[in-house]
Tab-separated table of C-alpha atoms and ligand atoms in Angstrom:
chain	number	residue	atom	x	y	z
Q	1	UNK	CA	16.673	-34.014	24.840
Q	2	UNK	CA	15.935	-30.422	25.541
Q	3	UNK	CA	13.117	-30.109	28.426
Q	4	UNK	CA	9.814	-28.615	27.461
Q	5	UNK	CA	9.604	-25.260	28.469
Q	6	UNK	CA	7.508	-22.596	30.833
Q	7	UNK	CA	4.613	-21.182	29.273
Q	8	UNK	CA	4.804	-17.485	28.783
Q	9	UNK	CA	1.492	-15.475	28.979
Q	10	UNK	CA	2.562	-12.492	27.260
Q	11	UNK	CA	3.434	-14.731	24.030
Q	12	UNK	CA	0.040	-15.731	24.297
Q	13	UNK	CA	1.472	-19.613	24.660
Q	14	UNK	CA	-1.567	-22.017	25.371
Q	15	UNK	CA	-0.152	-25.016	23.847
Q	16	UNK	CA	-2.613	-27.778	22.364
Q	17	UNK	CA	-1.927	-31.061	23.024
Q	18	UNK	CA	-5.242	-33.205	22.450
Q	19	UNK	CA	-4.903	-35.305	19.540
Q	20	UNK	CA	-8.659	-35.158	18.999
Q	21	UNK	CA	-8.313	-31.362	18.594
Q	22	UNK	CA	-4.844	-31.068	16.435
Q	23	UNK	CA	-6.086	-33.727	14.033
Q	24	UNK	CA	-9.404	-31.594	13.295
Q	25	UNK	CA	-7.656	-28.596	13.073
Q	26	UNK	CA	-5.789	-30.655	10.130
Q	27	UNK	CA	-8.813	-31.903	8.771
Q	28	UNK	CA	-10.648	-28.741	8.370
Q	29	UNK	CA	-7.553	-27.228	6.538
Q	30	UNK	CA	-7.889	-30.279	4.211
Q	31	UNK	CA	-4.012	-31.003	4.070
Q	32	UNK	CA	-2.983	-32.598	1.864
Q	33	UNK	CA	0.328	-34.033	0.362
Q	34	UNK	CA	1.010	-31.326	-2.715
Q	35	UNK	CA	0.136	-28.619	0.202
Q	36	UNK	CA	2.798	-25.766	1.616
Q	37	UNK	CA	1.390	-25.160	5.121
Q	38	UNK	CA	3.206	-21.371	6.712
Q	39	UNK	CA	2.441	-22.270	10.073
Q	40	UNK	CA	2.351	-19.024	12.897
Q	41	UNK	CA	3.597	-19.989	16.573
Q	42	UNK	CA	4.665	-23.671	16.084
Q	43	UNK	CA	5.321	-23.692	19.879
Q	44	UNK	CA	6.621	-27.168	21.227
Q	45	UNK	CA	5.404	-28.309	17.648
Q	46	UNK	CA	2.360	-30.381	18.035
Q	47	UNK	CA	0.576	-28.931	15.346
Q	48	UNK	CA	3.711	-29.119	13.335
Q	49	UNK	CA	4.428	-32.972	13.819
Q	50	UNK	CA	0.776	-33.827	12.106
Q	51	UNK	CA	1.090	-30.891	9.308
Q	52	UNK	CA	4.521	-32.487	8.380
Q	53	UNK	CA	2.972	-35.982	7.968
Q	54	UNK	CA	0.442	-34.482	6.052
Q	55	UNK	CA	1.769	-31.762	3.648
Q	56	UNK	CA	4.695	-31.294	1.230
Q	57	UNK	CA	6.050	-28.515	3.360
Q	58	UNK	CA	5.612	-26.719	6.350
Q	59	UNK	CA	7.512	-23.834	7.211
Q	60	UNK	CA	6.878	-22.549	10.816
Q	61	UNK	CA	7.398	-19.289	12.526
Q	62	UNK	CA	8.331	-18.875	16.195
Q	63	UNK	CA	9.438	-15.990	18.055
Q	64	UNK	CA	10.384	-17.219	21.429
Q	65	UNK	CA	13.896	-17.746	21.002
Q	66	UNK	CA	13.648	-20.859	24.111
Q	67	UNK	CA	11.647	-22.779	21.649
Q	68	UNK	CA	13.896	-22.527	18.273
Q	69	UNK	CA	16.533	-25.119	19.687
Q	70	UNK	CA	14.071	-27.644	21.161
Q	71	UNK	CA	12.128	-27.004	17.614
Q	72	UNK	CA	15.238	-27.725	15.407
Q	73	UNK	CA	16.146	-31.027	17.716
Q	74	UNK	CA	12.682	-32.528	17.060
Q	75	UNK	CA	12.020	-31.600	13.545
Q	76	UNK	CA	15.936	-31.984	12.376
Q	77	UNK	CA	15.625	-35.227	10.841
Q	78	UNK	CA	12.249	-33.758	8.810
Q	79	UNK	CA	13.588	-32.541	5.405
Q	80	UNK	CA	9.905	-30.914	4.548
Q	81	UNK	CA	9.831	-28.995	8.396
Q	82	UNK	CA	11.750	-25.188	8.253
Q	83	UNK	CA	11.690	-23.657	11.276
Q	84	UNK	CA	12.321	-19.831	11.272
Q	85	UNK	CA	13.162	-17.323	14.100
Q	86	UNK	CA	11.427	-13.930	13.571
Q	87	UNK	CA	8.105	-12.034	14.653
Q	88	UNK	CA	5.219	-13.118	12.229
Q	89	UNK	CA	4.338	-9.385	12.261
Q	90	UNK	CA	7.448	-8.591	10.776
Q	91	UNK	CA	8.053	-11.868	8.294
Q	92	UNK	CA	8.012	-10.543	4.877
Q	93	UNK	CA	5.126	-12.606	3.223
Q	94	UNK	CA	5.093	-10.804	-0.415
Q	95	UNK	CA	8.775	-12.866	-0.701
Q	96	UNK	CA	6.606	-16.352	-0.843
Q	97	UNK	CA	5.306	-17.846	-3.960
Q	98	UNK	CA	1.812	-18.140	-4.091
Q	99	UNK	CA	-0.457	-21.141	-3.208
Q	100	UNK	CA	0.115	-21.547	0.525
Q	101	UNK	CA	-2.356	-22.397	3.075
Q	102	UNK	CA	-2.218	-20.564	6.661
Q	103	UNK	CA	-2.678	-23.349	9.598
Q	104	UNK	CA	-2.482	-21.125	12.876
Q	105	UNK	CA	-3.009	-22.077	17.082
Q	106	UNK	CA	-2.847	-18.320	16.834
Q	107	UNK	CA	-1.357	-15.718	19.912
Q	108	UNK	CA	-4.609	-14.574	20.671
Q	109	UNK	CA	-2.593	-11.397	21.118
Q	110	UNK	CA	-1.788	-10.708	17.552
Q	111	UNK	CA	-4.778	-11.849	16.392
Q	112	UNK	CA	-6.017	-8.614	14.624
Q	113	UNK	CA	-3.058	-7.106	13.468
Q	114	UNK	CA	-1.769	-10.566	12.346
Q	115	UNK	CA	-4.932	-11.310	9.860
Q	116	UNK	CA	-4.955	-7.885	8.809
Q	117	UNK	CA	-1.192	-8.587	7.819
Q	118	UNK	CA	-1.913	-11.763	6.139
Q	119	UNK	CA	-4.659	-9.845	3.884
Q	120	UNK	CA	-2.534	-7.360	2.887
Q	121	UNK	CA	-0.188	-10.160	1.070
Q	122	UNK	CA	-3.674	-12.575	0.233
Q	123	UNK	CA	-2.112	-13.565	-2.855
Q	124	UNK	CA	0.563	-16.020	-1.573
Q	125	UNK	CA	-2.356	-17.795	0.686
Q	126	UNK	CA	-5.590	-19.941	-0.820
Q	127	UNK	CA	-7.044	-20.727	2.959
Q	128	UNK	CA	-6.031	-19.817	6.757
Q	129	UNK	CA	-7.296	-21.709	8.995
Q	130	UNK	CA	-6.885	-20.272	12.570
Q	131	UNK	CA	-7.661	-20.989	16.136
Q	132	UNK	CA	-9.142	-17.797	17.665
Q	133	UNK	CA	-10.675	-16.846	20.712
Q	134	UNK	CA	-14.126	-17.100	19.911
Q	135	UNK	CA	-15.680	-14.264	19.933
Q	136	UNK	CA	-13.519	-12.936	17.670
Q	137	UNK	CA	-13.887	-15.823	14.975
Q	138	UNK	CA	-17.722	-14.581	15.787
Q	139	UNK	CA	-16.760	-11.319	14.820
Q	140	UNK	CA	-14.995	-12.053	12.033
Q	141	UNK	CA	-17.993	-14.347	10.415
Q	142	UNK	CA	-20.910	-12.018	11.750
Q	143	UNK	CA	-23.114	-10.654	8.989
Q	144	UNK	CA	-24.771	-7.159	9.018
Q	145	UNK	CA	-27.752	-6.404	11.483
Q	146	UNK	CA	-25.889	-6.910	14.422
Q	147	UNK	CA	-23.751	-5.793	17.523
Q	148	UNK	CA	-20.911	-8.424	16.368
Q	149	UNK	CA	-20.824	-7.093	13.061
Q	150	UNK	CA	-17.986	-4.263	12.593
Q	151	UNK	CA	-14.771	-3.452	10.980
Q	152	UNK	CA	-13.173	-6.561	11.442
Q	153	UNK	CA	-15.674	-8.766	9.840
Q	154	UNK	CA	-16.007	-6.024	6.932
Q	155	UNK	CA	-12.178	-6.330	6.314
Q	156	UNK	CA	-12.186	-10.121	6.066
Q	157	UNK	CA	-15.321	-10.672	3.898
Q	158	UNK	CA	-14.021	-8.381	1.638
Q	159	UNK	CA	-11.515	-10.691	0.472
Q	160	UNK	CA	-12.727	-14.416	1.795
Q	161	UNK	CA	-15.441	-16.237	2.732
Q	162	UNK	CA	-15.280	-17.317	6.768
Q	163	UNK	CA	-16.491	-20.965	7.812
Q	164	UNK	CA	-16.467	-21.197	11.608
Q	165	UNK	CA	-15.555	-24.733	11.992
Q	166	UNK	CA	-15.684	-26.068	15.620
Q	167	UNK	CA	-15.369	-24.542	19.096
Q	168	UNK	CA	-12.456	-25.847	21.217
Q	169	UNK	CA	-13.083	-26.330	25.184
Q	170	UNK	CA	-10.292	-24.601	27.131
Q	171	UNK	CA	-9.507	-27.893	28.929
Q	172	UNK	CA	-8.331	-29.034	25.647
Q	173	UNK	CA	-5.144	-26.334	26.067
Q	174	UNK	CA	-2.151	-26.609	28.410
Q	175	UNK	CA	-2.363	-23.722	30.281
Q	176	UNK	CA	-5.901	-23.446	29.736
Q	177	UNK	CA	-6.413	-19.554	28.135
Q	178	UNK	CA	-9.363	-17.232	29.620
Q	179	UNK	CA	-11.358	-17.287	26.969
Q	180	UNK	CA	-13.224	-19.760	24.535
Q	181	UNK	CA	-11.496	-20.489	21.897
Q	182	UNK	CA	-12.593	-21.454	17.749
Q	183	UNK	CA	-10.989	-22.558	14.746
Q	184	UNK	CA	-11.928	-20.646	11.889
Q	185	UNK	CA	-11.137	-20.877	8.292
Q	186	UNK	CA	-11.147	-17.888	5.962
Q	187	UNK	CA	-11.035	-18.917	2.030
Q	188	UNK	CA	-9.780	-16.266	-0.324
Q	189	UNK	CA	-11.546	-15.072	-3.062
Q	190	UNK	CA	-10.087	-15.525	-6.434
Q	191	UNK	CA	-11.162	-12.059	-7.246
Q	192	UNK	CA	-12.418	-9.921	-4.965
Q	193	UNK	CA	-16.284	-9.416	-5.533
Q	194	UNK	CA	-15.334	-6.347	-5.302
Q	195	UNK	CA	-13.337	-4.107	-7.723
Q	196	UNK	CA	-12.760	-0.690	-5.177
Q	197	UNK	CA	-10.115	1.361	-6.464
Q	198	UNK	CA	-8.809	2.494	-3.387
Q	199	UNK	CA	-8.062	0.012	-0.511
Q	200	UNK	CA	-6.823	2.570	1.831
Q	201	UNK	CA	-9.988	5.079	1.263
Q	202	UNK	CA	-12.188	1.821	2.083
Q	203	UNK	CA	-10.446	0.878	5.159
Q	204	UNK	CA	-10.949	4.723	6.392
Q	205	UNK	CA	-14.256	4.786	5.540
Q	206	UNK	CA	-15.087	1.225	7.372
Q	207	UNK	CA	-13.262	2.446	10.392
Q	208	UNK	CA	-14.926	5.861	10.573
Q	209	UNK	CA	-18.280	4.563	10.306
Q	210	UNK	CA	-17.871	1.774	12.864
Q	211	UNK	CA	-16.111	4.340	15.047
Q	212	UNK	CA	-19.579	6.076	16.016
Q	213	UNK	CA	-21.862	3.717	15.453
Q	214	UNK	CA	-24.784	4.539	16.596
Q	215	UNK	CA	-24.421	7.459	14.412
Q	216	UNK	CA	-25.865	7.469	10.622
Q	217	UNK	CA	-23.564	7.638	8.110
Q	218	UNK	CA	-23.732	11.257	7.347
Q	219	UNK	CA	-22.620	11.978	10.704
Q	220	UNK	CA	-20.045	9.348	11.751
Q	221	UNK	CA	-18.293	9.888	8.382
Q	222	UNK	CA	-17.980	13.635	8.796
Q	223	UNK	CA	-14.591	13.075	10.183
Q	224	UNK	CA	-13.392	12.107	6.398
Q	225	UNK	CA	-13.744	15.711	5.131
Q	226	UNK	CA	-15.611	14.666	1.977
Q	227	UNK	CA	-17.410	17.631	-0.212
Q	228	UNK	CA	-20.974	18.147	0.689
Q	229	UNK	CA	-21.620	17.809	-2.635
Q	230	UNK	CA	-20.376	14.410	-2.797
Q	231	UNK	CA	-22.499	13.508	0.487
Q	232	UNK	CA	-25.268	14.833	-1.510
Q	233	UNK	CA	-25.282	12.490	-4.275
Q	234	UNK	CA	-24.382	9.852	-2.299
Q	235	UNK	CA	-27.918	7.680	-1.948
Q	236	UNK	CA	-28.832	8.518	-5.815
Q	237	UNK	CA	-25.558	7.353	-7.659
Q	238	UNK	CA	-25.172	3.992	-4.733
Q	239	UNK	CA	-28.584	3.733	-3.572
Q	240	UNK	CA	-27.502	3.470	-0.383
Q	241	UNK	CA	-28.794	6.072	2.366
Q	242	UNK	CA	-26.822	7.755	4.338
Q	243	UNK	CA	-29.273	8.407	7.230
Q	244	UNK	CA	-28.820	4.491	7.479
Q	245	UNK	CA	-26.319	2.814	10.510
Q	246	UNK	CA	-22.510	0.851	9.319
Q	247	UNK	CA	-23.844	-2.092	11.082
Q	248	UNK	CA	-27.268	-2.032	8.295
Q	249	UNK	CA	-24.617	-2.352	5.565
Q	250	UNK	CA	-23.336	-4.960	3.617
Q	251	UNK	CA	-20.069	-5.731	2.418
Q	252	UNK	CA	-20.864	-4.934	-1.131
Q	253	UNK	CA	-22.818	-1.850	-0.102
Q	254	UNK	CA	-19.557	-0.710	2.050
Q	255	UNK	CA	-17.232	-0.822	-1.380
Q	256	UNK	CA	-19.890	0.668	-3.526
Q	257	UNK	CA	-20.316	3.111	-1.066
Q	258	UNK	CA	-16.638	3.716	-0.721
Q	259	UNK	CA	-15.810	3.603	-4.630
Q	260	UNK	CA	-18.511	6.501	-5.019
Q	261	UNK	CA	-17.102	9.133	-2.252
Q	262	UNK	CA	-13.608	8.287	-3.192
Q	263	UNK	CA	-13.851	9.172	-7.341
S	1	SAM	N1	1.092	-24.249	17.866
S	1	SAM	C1	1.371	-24.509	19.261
S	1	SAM	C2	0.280	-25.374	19.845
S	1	SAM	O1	-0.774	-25.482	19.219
S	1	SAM	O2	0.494	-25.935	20.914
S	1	SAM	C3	1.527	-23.221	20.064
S	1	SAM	C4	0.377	-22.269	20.021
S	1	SAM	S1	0.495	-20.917	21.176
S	1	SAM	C5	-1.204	-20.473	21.296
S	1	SAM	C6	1.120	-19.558	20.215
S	1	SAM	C7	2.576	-19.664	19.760
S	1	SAM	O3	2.899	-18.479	19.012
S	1	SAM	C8	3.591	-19.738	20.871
S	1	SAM	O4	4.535	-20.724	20.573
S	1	SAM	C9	4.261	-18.356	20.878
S	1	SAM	O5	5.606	-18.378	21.341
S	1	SAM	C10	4.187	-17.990	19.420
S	1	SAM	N2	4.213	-16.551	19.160
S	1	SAM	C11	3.762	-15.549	19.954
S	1	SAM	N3	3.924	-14.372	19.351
S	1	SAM	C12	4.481	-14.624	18.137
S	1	SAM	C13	4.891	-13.804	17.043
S	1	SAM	N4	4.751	-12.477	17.084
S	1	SAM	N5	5.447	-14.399	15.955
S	1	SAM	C14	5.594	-15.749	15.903
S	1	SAM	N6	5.212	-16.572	16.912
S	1	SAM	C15	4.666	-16.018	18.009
């Protein structure tokens, strides 16, 4: 038997232990036994040991190479358990097949850059469902009109629908992190509401309007270079105004927008 192991901060390891919590976690996901669960940061494999009793398959990436060998002694005699060595950053996801569902006590470190990852390869996943520190599942779900609202909750409702699901005390983790903490689950649309032909021009434009903004449009998107002309025509081919603020704007009005300056 292989000893638990030392927490490390800077791998963002706040391990869950409460059954309470791990079941629910399970429960919102709606596991089931046809289900392939990709599981991010299995850590000392709580999570893990209730997905595998659950799904059909559950394939787990760790980085901390401590954890691999107590990992493969307690899930060796699981034939539906892989465990798999690498940076979840850097795990090619376009090599899965589709149909997979994302259950994640995420790193609150790679949060960000780790959902933006997942949405660039949304067609191998149907759900995630991820703990995050709170504010930023409140970010992520926020809806126009406020100071929450911003790029990351433009980039995620662009291609799913969130569901906050249930706030987790900090008591609840071993060691207990900073900062609240919330499980989340993002569902992917089928098809994308909406049909923008340029992903990269979109995720510019988002960016340089929440970059200033408390500036209108016109002025916080002056950094993209576009033709006046364009500008111009702007409110009467999209209806909407550019004197107006990125946090006034909806999703749909961001793509429209966005589909227009791009053509
Ligand atoms: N799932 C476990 C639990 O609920 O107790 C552990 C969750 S802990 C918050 C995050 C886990 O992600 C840790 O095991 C950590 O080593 C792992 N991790 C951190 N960065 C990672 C990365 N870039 N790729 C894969 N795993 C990572």
């Amino acid at each position: 038997m292989i000893s638990p192991i030392r927490a490390k901060k800077s791998l963002g390891q706040n391990f869950l232990k409460d059954p309470h919590y791990l079941r629910k976690i399970v429960d919102a996901a709606a596991v089931g036994p046809v289900d392939r669960i990709l599981e991010i940061g299995p850590g000392m494999g709580h999570l893990t040991r209730i997905l595998s009793e659950r799904a059909q398959k559950v394939l787990a990436l760790e980085l901390d190479d401590r954890l691999i060998p107590y990992l493969q002694q307690e899930f060796g005699e699981k034939e539906n358990v892989e465990i798999r060595h690498v940076d979840a950053l850097e795990y090619p996801y376009s090599s899965l097949p589709g149909g997979w569902k994302v259950v994640a006590n995420l790193p609150y470190y790679i949060s960000t850059p780790l959902i933006q990852r997942l949405l660039q390869d949304r067609s191998r996943f149907t759900t995630l469902t991820l703990m995050l520190q709170k504010e930023v599942a409140e970010r992520i779900a926020a809806g126009p009109g406020g100071k929450e609202y911003g790029y990351l909750s433009v980039l995620v409702q662009l291609y799913s629908e969130p569901r906050i699901e249930f706030s987790v005390p900090a008591g609840a983790f071993t060691p207990r992190p900073e900062v609240d903490s919330a499980v989340i689950t993002l569902v992917l649309r089928d098809h994308p509401a909406l049909a923008n032909r340029d992903h990269n021009f979109l995720i510019r434009l988002v960016k340089a309007a929440f970059s200033q903004r408390r500036k209108t449009l016109r002025n916080a998107l002056k950094q993209l270079e576009i033709p006046a002309s364009k500008m111009g025509a702007a409110f009467a081919e999209t209806g909407v105004d550019l004197g107006r603020r990125a946090e006034t704007l909806t999703v749909e009005e961001f793509a429209k927008l966005a589909d227009f300056l791009f053509s």
